[in-house]
Structures are given as C-alpha cells and as structure tokens.
PDB file of C-alpha atoms in Angstrom:
ATOM      1  CA  UNK A   1       0.000   0.000   0.000  1.00 67.00           C
ATOM      2  CA  UNK A   2       1.499   3.397  -0.972  1.00 81.00           C
ATOM      3  CA  UNK A   3       2.517   5.714   1.846  1.00 89.00           C
ATOM      4  CA  UNK A   4       0.355   8.815   2.178  1.00 95.00           C
ATOM      5  CA  UNK A   5       1.313  12.252   3.438  1.00 96.00           C
ATOM      6  CA  UNK A   6      -1.401  12.999   5.960  1.00 97.00           C
ATOM      7  CA  UNK A   7      -5.067  12.186   6.345  1.00 97.00           C
ATOM      8  CA  UNK A   8      -6.308  13.988   3.219  1.00 97.00           C
ATOM      9  CA  UNK A   9      -3.919  12.050   0.981  1.00 97.00           C
ATOM     10  CA  UNK A  10      -4.730   8.758   2.710  1.00 97.00           C
ATOM     11  CA  UNK A  11      -8.436   9.439   2.318  1.00 96.00           C
ATOM     12  CA  UNK A  12      -8.092  10.052  -1.415  1.00 97.00           C
ATOM     13  CA  UNK A  13      -6.190   6.790  -1.897  1.00 96.00           C
ATOM     14  CA  UNK A  14      -8.523   4.736   0.288  1.00 95.00           C
ATOM     15  CA  UNK A  15     -11.902   6.151  -0.664  1.00 95.00           C
ATOM     16  CA  UNK A  16     -11.989   8.090  -3.942  1.00 96.00           C
ATOM     17  CA  UNK A  17      -9.450   6.144  -6.017  1.00 96.00           C
ATOM     18  CA  UNK A  18     -11.079   2.696  -5.527  1.00 95.00           C
ATOM     19  CA  UNK A  19     -14.479   4.078  -6.622  1.00 96.00           C
ATOM     20  CA  UNK A  20     -12.994   5.545  -9.788  1.00 96.00           C
ATOM     21  CA  UNK A  21     -11.087   2.329 -10.492  1.00 94.00           C
ATOM     22  CA  UNK A  22     -14.342   0.382 -10.220  1.00 94.00           C
ATOM     23  CA  UNK A  23     -15.885   2.557 -12.913  1.00 92.00           C
ATOM     24  CA  UNK A  24     -12.892   2.020 -15.202  1.00 90.00           C
ATOM     25  CA  UNK A  25     -12.932  -1.738 -14.538  1.00 89.00           C
ATOM     26  CA  UNK A  26     -16.635  -1.859 -15.357  1.00 86.00           C
ATOM     27  CA  UNK A  27     -15.967  -0.091 -18.646  1.00 70.00           C
ATOM     28  CA  UNK A  28     -13.322  -2.669 -19.547  1.00 69.00           C
ATOM     29  CA  UNK A  29     -15.533  -5.611 -18.581  1.00 72.00           C
ATOM     30  CA  UNK A  30     -18.275  -4.296 -20.818  1.00 61.00           C
ATOM     31  CA  UNK A  31     -16.117  -3.488 -23.828  1.00 61.00           C
ATOM     32  CA  UNK A  32     -12.917  -5.527 -23.498  1.00 55.00           C
ATOM     33  CA  UNK A  33      -9.387  -4.223 -23.680  1.00 55.00           C
ATOM     34  CA  UNK A  34      -8.763  -4.721 -27.401  1.00 49.00           C
ATOM     35  CA  UNK A  35      -8.387  -1.685 -29.610  1.00 53.00           C
ATOM     36  CA  UNK A  36     -11.285  -0.649 -31.784  1.00 45.00           C
ATOM     37  CA  UNK A  37     -14.603   1.168 -31.693  1.00 48.00           C
ATOM     38  CA  UNK A  38     -16.661   0.972 -28.528  1.00 51.00           C
ATOM     39  CA  UNK A  39     -20.400   1.092 -28.005  1.00 56.00           C
ATOM     40  CA  UNK A  40     -21.337   4.790 -27.754  1.00 58.00           C
ATOM     41  CA  UNK A  41     -23.643   4.183 -24.785  1.00 60.00           C
ATOM     42  CA  UNK A  42     -20.797   2.888 -22.619  1.00 69.00           C
ATOM     43  CA  UNK A  43     -19.156   6.315 -22.751  1.00 78.00           C
ATOM     44  CA  UNK A  44     -21.404   7.326 -19.876  1.00 84.00           C
ATOM     45  CA  UNK A  45     -19.090   5.271 -17.657  1.00 86.00           C
ATOM     46  CA  UNK A  46     -15.974   7.097 -18.848  1.00 88.00           C
ATOM     47  CA  UNK A  47     -17.738  10.431 -18.480  1.00 89.00           C
ATOM     48  CA  UNK A  48     -18.725   9.522 -14.933  1.00 92.00           C
ATOM     49  CA  UNK A  49     -15.152   8.513 -14.107  1.00 94.00           C
ATOM     50  CA  UNK A  50     -13.764  11.806 -15.401  1.00 95.00           C
ATOM     51  CA  UNK A  51     -16.304  13.868 -13.450  1.00 95.00           C
ATOM     52  CA  UNK A  52     -15.698  11.875 -10.253  1.00 97.00           C
ATOM     53  CA  UNK A  53     -11.917  12.134 -10.632  1.00 97.00           C
ATOM     54  CA  UNK A  54     -12.046  15.895 -11.047  1.00 97.00           C
ATOM     55  CA  UNK A  55     -14.422  16.266  -8.104  1.00 96.00           C
ATOM     56  CA  UNK A  56     -12.106  14.111  -5.996  1.00 97.00           C
ATOM     57  CA  UNK A  57      -9.146  16.326  -6.908  1.00 97.00           C
ATOM     58  CA  UNK A  58     -11.090  19.415  -5.864  1.00 96.00           C
ATOM     59  CA  UNK A  59     -12.152  17.838  -2.562  1.00 96.00           C
ATOM     60  CA  UNK A  60      -8.604  16.650  -1.911  1.00 97.00           C
ATOM     61  CA  UNK A  61      -7.191  20.161  -2.346  1.00 97.00           C
ATOM     62  CA  UNK A  62      -9.746  21.528   0.111  1.00 96.00           C
ATOM     63  CA  UNK A  63      -9.105  18.752   2.632  1.00 96.00           C
ATOM     64  CA  UNK A  64      -5.327  19.104   2.337  1.00 98.00           C
ATOM     65  CA  UNK A  65      -5.466  22.864   2.926  1.00 97.00           C
ATOM     66  CA  UNK A  66      -7.780  22.325   5.906  1.00 97.00           C
ATOM     67  CA  UNK A  67      -5.400  19.721   7.314  1.00 98.00           C
ATOM     68  CA  UNK A  68      -2.498  22.147   6.908  1.00 98.00           C
ATOM     69  CA  UNK A  69      -4.374  24.873   8.796  1.00 97.00           C
ATOM     70  CA  UNK A  70      -5.153  22.516  11.676  1.00 98.00           C
ATOM     71  CA  UNK A  71      -1.531  21.381  11.726  1.00 98.00           C
ATOM     72  CA  UNK A  72      -0.340  24.979  11.981  1.00 97.00           C
ATOM     73  CA  UNK A  73      -2.867  25.682  14.732  1.00 96.00           C
ATOM     74  CA  UNK A  74      -1.648  22.665  16.697  1.00 97.00           C
ATOM     75  CA  UNK A  75       2.107  22.806  16.104  1.00 97.00           C
ATOM     76  CA  UNK A  76       3.226  26.372  15.346  1.00 95.00           C
ATOM     77  CA  UNK A  77       5.048  27.728  18.425  1.00 93.00           C
ATOM     78  CA  UNK A  78       3.432  31.162  18.079  1.00 90.00           C
ATOM     79  CA  UNK A  79       1.712  33.400  15.547  1.00 88.00           C
ATOM     80  CA  UNK A  80       4.981  34.801  14.243  1.00 86.00           C
ATOM     81  CA  UNK A  81       5.909  31.341  12.907  1.00 91.00           C
ATOM     82  CA  UNK A  82       2.991  31.296  10.472  1.00 91.00           C
ATOM     83  CA  UNK A  83       3.743  31.726   6.747  1.00 93.00           C
ATOM     84  CA  UNK A  84       3.616  35.395   5.731  1.00 91.00           C
ATOM     85  CA  UNK A  85       1.095  34.882   2.924  1.00 95.00           C
ATOM     86  CA  UNK A  86      -1.259  33.092   5.299  1.00 94.00           C
ATOM     87  CA  UNK A  87      -1.005  35.826   7.926  1.00 90.00           C
ATOM     88  CA  UNK A  88      -1.881  38.432   5.296  1.00 90.00           C
ATOM     89  CA  UNK A  89      -4.821  36.363   4.063  1.00 90.00           C
ATOM     90  CA  UNK A  90      -6.225  35.816   7.562  1.00 86.00           C
ATOM     91  CA  UNK A  91      -5.843  39.506   8.419  1.00 83.00           C
ATOM     92  CA  UNK A  92      -7.599  40.561   5.200  1.00 85.00           C
ATOM     93  CA  UNK A  93     -10.525  38.210   5.787  1.00 80.00           C
ATOM     94  CA  UNK A  94     -11.013  39.441   9.362  1.00 76.00           C
ATOM     95  CA  UNK A  95     -10.812  43.103   8.351  1.00 74.00           C
ATOM     96  CA  UNK A  96     -13.479  42.433   5.709  1.00 70.00           C
ATOM     97  CA  UNK A  97     -15.953  41.133   8.298  1.00 68.00           C
ATOM     98  CA  UNK A  98     -18.888  43.272   9.350  1.00 57.00           C
ATOM     99  CA  UNK A  99     -17.780  42.890  12.962  1.00 62.00           C
ATOM    100  CA  UNK A 100     -15.058  45.517  13.221  1.00 60.00           C
ATOM    101  CA  UNK A 101     -13.693  43.864  16.362  1.00 51.00           C
ATOM    102  CA  UNK A 102     -13.082  40.511  14.600  1.00 60.00           C
ATOM    103  CA  UNK A 103      -9.395  41.328  14.095  1.00 64.00           C
ATOM    104  CA  UNK A 104      -8.943  41.047  17.871  1.00 57.00           C
ATOM    105  CA  UNK A 105      -9.638  37.330  17.557  1.00 60.00           C
ATOM    106  CA  UNK A 106      -5.941  37.040  16.638  1.00 68.00           C
ATOM    107  CA  UNK A 107      -4.812  38.331  20.021  1.00 64.00           C
ATOM    108  CA  UNK A 108      -2.892  35.963  22.260  1.00 71.00           C
ATOM    109  CA  UNK A 109      -3.460  32.414  21.076  1.00 81.00           C
ATOM    110  CA  UNK A 110      -6.743  33.384  19.409  1.00 84.00           C
ATOM    111  CA  UNK A 111      -5.155  32.898  15.991  1.00 88.00           C
ATOM    112  CA  UNK A 112      -5.170  29.141  16.585  1.00 91.00           C
ATOM    113  CA  UNK A 113      -8.958  29.058  16.726  1.00 91.00           C
ATOM    114  CA  UNK A 114      -9.152  31.375  13.716  1.00 89.00           C
ATOM    115  CA  UNK A 115      -7.123  28.833  11.718  1.00 94.00           C
ATOM    116  CA  UNK A 116      -9.296  25.965  12.934  1.00 95.00           C
ATOM    117  CA  UNK A 117     -12.440  27.866  11.973  1.00 92.00           C
ATOM    118  CA  UNK A 118     -11.048  28.496   8.504  1.00 93.00           C
ATOM    119  CA  UNK A 119     -10.174  24.800   8.198  1.00 95.00           C
ATOM    120  CA  UNK A 120     -13.748  23.842   9.069  1.00 94.00           C
ATOM    121  CA  UNK A 121     -15.021  26.224   6.412  1.00 92.00           C
ATOM    122  CA  UNK A 122     -12.747  24.767   3.729  1.00 93.00           C
ATOM    123  CA  UNK A 123     -13.709  21.171   4.473  1.00 88.00           C
ATOM    124  CA  UNK A 124     -17.426  21.972   4.695  1.00 83.00           C
ATOM    125  CA  UNK A 125     -20.014  22.399   1.950  1.00 75.00           C
ATOM    126  CA  UNK A 126     -20.387  26.182   2.180  1.00 73.00           C
ATOM    127  CA  UNK A 127     -16.966  27.201   0.835  1.00 74.00           C
ATOM    128  CA  UNK A 128     -16.924  27.477  -2.976  1.00 73.00           C
ATOM    129  CA  UNK A 129     -13.551  29.173  -3.434  1.00 78.00           C
ATOM    130  CA  UNK A 130     -12.225  26.241  -5.466  1.00 87.00           C
ATOM    131  CA  UNK A 131     -15.173  25.168  -7.588  1.00 83.00           C
ATOM    132  CA  UNK A 132     -12.998  24.885 -10.712  1.00 91.00           C
ATOM    133  CA  UNK A 133      -9.693  23.242  -9.718  1.00 96.00           C
ATOM    134  CA  UNK A 134      -7.564  24.490 -12.602  1.00 96.00           C
ATOM    135  CA  UNK A 135      -3.839  24.991 -11.918  1.00 97.00           C
ATOM    136  CA  UNK A 136      -3.850  28.772 -11.473  1.00 97.00           C
ATOM    137  CA  UNK A 137      -6.814  28.607  -9.113  1.00 97.00           C
ATOM    138  CA  UNK A 138      -5.236  25.785  -7.105  1.00 98.00           C
ATOM    139  CA  UNK A 139      -2.063  27.850  -6.857  1.00 97.00           C
ATOM    140  CA  UNK A 140      -3.942  30.869  -5.471  1.00 96.00           C
ATOM    141  CA  UNK A 141      -6.007  28.662  -3.161  1.00 97.00           C
ATOM    142  CA  UNK A 142      -2.966  27.092  -1.503  1.00 97.00           C
ATOM    143  CA  UNK A 143      -1.111  30.383  -1.232  1.00 97.00           C
ATOM    144  CA  UNK A 144      -4.124  31.948   0.476  1.00 95.00           C
ATOM    145  CA  UNK A 145      -4.840  29.049   2.818  1.00 96.00           C
ATOM    146  CA  UNK A 146      -1.425  27.536   3.567  1.00 97.00           C
ATOM    147  CA  UNK A 147       1.096  30.218   2.609  1.00 96.00           C
ATOM    148  CA  UNK A 148       2.786  28.129  -0.110  1.00 97.00           C
ATOM    149  CA  UNK A 149       3.825  30.581  -2.811  1.00 95.00           C
ATOM    150  CA  UNK A 150       3.376  28.276  -5.814  1.00 97.00           C
ATOM    151  CA  UNK A 151       2.419  24.673  -5.228  1.00 98.00           C
ATOM    152  CA  UNK A 152       2.507  23.954  -8.971  1.00 98.00           C
ATOM    153  CA  UNK A 153       6.326  24.019  -8.886  1.00 98.00           C
ATOM    154  CA  UNK A 154       6.196  20.723  -6.967  1.00 98.00           C
ATOM    155  CA  UNK A 155       4.211  19.013  -9.733  1.00 98.00           C
ATOM    156  CA  UNK A 156       7.102  17.211 -11.384  1.00 97.00           C
ATOM    157  CA  UNK A 157       8.168  13.603 -11.771  1.00 93.00           C
ATOM    158  CA  UNK A 158      10.145  11.479 -14.232  1.00 89.00           C
ATOM    159  CA  UNK A 159      10.068  13.115 -17.691  1.00 85.00           C
ATOM    160  CA  UNK A 160       7.314  15.472 -16.557  1.00 90.00           C
ATOM    161  CA  UNK A 161       8.028  19.098 -15.660  1.00 95.00           C
ATOM    162  CA  UNK A 162       5.546  21.444 -13.934  1.00 96.00           C
ATOM    163  CA  UNK A 163       4.767  23.318 -17.147  1.00 96.00           C
ATOM    164  CA  UNK A 164       3.560  20.115 -18.811  1.00 96.00           C
ATOM    165  CA  UNK A 165       1.670  19.042 -15.697  1.00 97.00           C
ATOM    166  CA  UNK A 166      -0.143  22.376 -15.620  1.00 97.00           C
ATOM    167  CA  UNK A 167      -1.175  21.849 -19.229  1.00 97.00           C
ATOM    168  CA  UNK A 168      -2.387  18.294 -18.554  1.00 97.00           C
ATOM    169  CA  UNK A 169      -4.441  19.354 -15.545  1.00 98.00           C
ATOM    170  CA  UNK A 170      -5.932  22.286 -17.451  1.00 97.00           C
ATOM    171  CA  UNK A 171      -6.997  19.996 -20.296  1.00 96.00           C
ATOM    172  CA  UNK A 172      -8.502  17.509 -17.848  1.00 96.00           C
ATOM    173  CA  UNK A 173     -10.548  20.127 -15.989  1.00 96.00           C
ATOM    174  CA  UNK A 174     -11.707  21.573 -19.312  1.00 94.00           C
ATOM    175  CA  UNK A 175     -12.814  18.073 -20.331  1.00 93.00           C
ATOM    176  CA  UNK A 176     -14.804  17.801 -17.088  1.00 93.00           C
ATOM    177  CA  UNK A 177     -16.435  21.141 -17.882  1.00 91.00           C
ATOM    178  CA  UNK A 178     -17.354  20.009 -21.380  1.00 90.00           C
ATOM    179  CA  UNK A 179     -18.984  16.881 -19.957  1.00 90.00           C
ATOM    180  CA  UNK A 180     -20.898  18.876 -17.366  1.00 84.00           C
ATOM    181  CA  UNK A 181     -22.222  21.416 -19.867  1.00 80.00           C
ATOM    182  CA  UNK A 182     -22.628  19.374 -23.040  1.00 72.00           C
ATOM    183  CA  UNK A 183     -22.766  15.753 -21.915  1.00 65.00           C
ATOM    184  CA  UNK A 184     -19.955  14.744 -24.248  1.00 68.00           C
ATOM    185  CA  UNK A 185     -17.382  16.838 -26.138  1.00 69.00           C
ATOM    186  CA  UNK A 186     -16.539  16.321 -29.797  1.00 65.00           C
ATOM    187  CA  UNK A 187     -14.900  12.947 -30.284  1.00 69.00           C
ATOM    188  CA  UNK A 188     -16.469  11.521 -27.141  1.00 77.00           C
ATOM    189  CA  UNK A 189     -14.914  10.508 -23.822  1.00 81.00           C
ATOM    190  CA  UNK A 190     -12.838   7.341 -23.981  1.00 83.00           C
ATOM    191  CA  UNK A 191     -11.543   5.007 -21.311  1.00 85.00           C
ATOM    192  CA  UNK A 192      -8.042   6.413 -21.772  1.00 89.00           C
ATOM    193  CA  UNK A 193      -9.309   9.834 -20.723  1.00 91.00           C
ATOM    194  CA  UNK A 194     -10.476   8.295 -17.461  1.00 93.00           C
ATOM    195  CA  UNK A 195      -7.353   6.206 -16.820  1.00 94.00           C
ATOM    196  CA  UNK A 196      -4.943   8.999 -17.699  1.00 96.00           C
ATOM    197  CA  UNK A 197      -6.934  11.455 -15.607  1.00 97.00           C
ATOM    198  CA  UNK A 198      -6.869   9.177 -12.580  1.00 97.00           C
ATOM    199  CA  UNK A 199      -3.123   8.623 -12.932  1.00 97.00           C
ATOM    200  CA  UNK A 200      -2.577  12.391 -13.203  1.00 97.00           C
ATOM    201  CA  UNK A 201      -4.633  13.180 -10.112  1.00 98.00           C
ATOM    202  CA  UNK A 202      -2.903  10.525  -8.022  1.00 97.00           C
ATOM    203  CA  UNK A 203       0.505  11.924  -8.957  1.00 97.00           C
ATOM    204  CA  UNK A 204      -0.631  15.494  -8.316  1.00 98.00           C
ATOM    205  CA  UNK A 205      -2.030  14.538  -4.931  1.00 98.00           C
ATOM    206  CA  UNK A 206       1.203  12.855  -3.865  1.00 97.00           C
ATOM    207  CA  UNK A 207       3.385  15.772  -4.938  1.00 98.00           C
ATOM    208  CA  UNK A 208       1.024  18.343  -3.430  1.00 98.00           C
ATOM    209  CA  UNK A 209       0.761  16.536  -0.096  1.00 98.00           C
ATOM    210  CA  UNK A 210       4.527  16.111   0.054  1.00 97.00           C
ATOM    211  CA  UNK A 211       5.055  19.806  -0.706  1.00 98.00           C
ATOM    212  CA  UNK A 212       2.567  20.832   1.986  1.00 98.00           C
ATOM    213  CA  UNK A 213       4.256  18.499   4.487  1.00 98.00           C
ATOM    214  CA  UNK A 214       7.683  20.006   3.756  1.00 98.00           C
ATOM    215  CA  UNK A 215       6.231  23.508   4.011  1.00 98.00           C
ATOM    216  CA  UNK A 216       4.664  22.762   7.393  1.00 98.00           C
ATOM    217  CA  UNK A 217       7.908  21.248   8.671  1.00 98.00           C
ATOM    218  CA  UNK A 218       9.708  24.523   7.915  1.00 97.00           C
ATOM    219  CA  UNK A 219       7.223  26.502   9.991  1.00 96.00           C
ATOM    220  CA  UNK A 220       6.460  24.100  12.832  1.00 97.00           C
ATOM    221  CA  UNK A 221       9.350  21.647  12.947  1.00 97.00           C
ATOM    222  CA  UNK A 222       7.093  18.742  11.996  1.00 97.00           C
ATOM    223  CA  UNK A 223       5.404  17.741   8.770  1.00 97.00           C
ATOM    224  CA  UNK A 224       2.294  15.705   8.060  1.00 97.00           C
ATOM    225  CA  UNK A 225       2.361  12.125   9.363  1.00 95.00           C
ATOM    226  CA  UNK A 226       3.289   9.448   6.850  1.00 94.00           C
ATOM    227  CA  UNK A 227       0.436   6.961   6.842  1.00 91.00           C
ATOM    228  CA  UNK A 228       0.789   3.472   5.370  1.00 84.00           C
ATOM    229  CA  UNK A 229      -2.537   2.101   6.601  1.00 59.00           C
ATOM    230  CA  UNK A 230      -6.138   2.930   5.696  1.00 58.00           C
ATOM    231  CA  UNK A 231      -7.864   5.723   7.580  1.00 51.00           C
ATOM    232  CA  UNK A 232     -10.173   4.263  10.251  1.00 48.00           C
TER     233      UNK A 232
END
C-alpha cells in the first residue's frame, strides 16, 4: 500500500481512487481491452469517471489545505511562525468582516482558533472558493490558505516538468467542464481519458501533499504524518 502524506492524501487513496477504479474496470468488462470502436452508450461510464476524478481532486485540495491549517494551529510555536502569505490572508478576511472587532480574535493564542475555523469552512459544503480546480486557481487557493507561494512548482516527476503538468491538468478540468455542460465533447470521452486522468490526479495529490508536508515542517518543525494504513 502506498505511503500517504497525511489524512487527506490517505483518504483520497482509500476512498476516492477505488471508486474511480471500479468505474474504469466496469468499462473494460463491458467493452474488453482490445483496440477498436466501442459502443457509444458505454461512454457514460468514462464520463462519470472523469467527473468523479475531477471532483475528488477538488475535494482533496480543500481537505489538504484544511489539514495544513489545523496542523499549523496545533504545532506552530506562536503566531509569528505562520507563513507570511497566510497571515496576510487571515488579516484581510477578518478586516473584511462586518464585525469591526473581529481582528482582535488574533490576540494571544486566538489565531489558533481562527485557523481551525477556517479549516472547518474549507472542508465543509459552504466554501466554494475552489469550484474549478484548474492549476492557477489551485495555486492561489494554496497560497491563500497555507502560505505556499506556488504549489505547482512541486508538480514534477520522471520526464514530466511542472509546465507540462499544468497543461495536462488544465486539459482535464476543461474536459470535465465540457462533460458537465454538453454531456460529451466532440470525439467523445474514452476510457483512456479516465485512466490517464486518474493517474494524473494521483501523482498530483502525492506531490502536493509532500510539498505541503515540507512547508509545514519549515514553519512548525514537523510535517504531516506518513500513513501506510487505511484511515479508520
């Protein structure tokens, strides 16, 4: 079982990925693995897999950012240890509140609860700040909520640089949008779109979680726990 960086990463691997794999396996059982034309009606399975994969990526980003905020609240020695970009973001959000005294919530150790409250918002259903998880929006989201300047720079692996990864993720999210708005884009949605999309998201999740863990370690002295067992 692959090692996960933190609870959000472990949850993606244990819960979302198996569901998507079941859809892909069903597609193959119905059509076979040989090359050639497939029944048009079976494309609904590939479309479903693409939509679920993209939704899982979005949820993972939100859960990972929330986990990072809770980690900072629990492990940062004091408010001065927080990432600068995060401190600016928290200050701006409190100053924008109708309650003009909200900024005083940061006094003393109050900032810890402010971070926990923001984490709860991100992992809940009310926050819609990342409803289209394209690369540039993910970048802004993580900078605002964790203080990482550009998480996309960590999206690299063998023969794959961040610039290419950004392009692949953009194309995949655009494909999801085409499915959502038109049912099926020109040329249809094939099994390879689903399998390649799932592989991309798993790699992105690993690199993102690792980058967040390293970032947290710099600010708190400890990163996310490495989990090699399913979340209970």
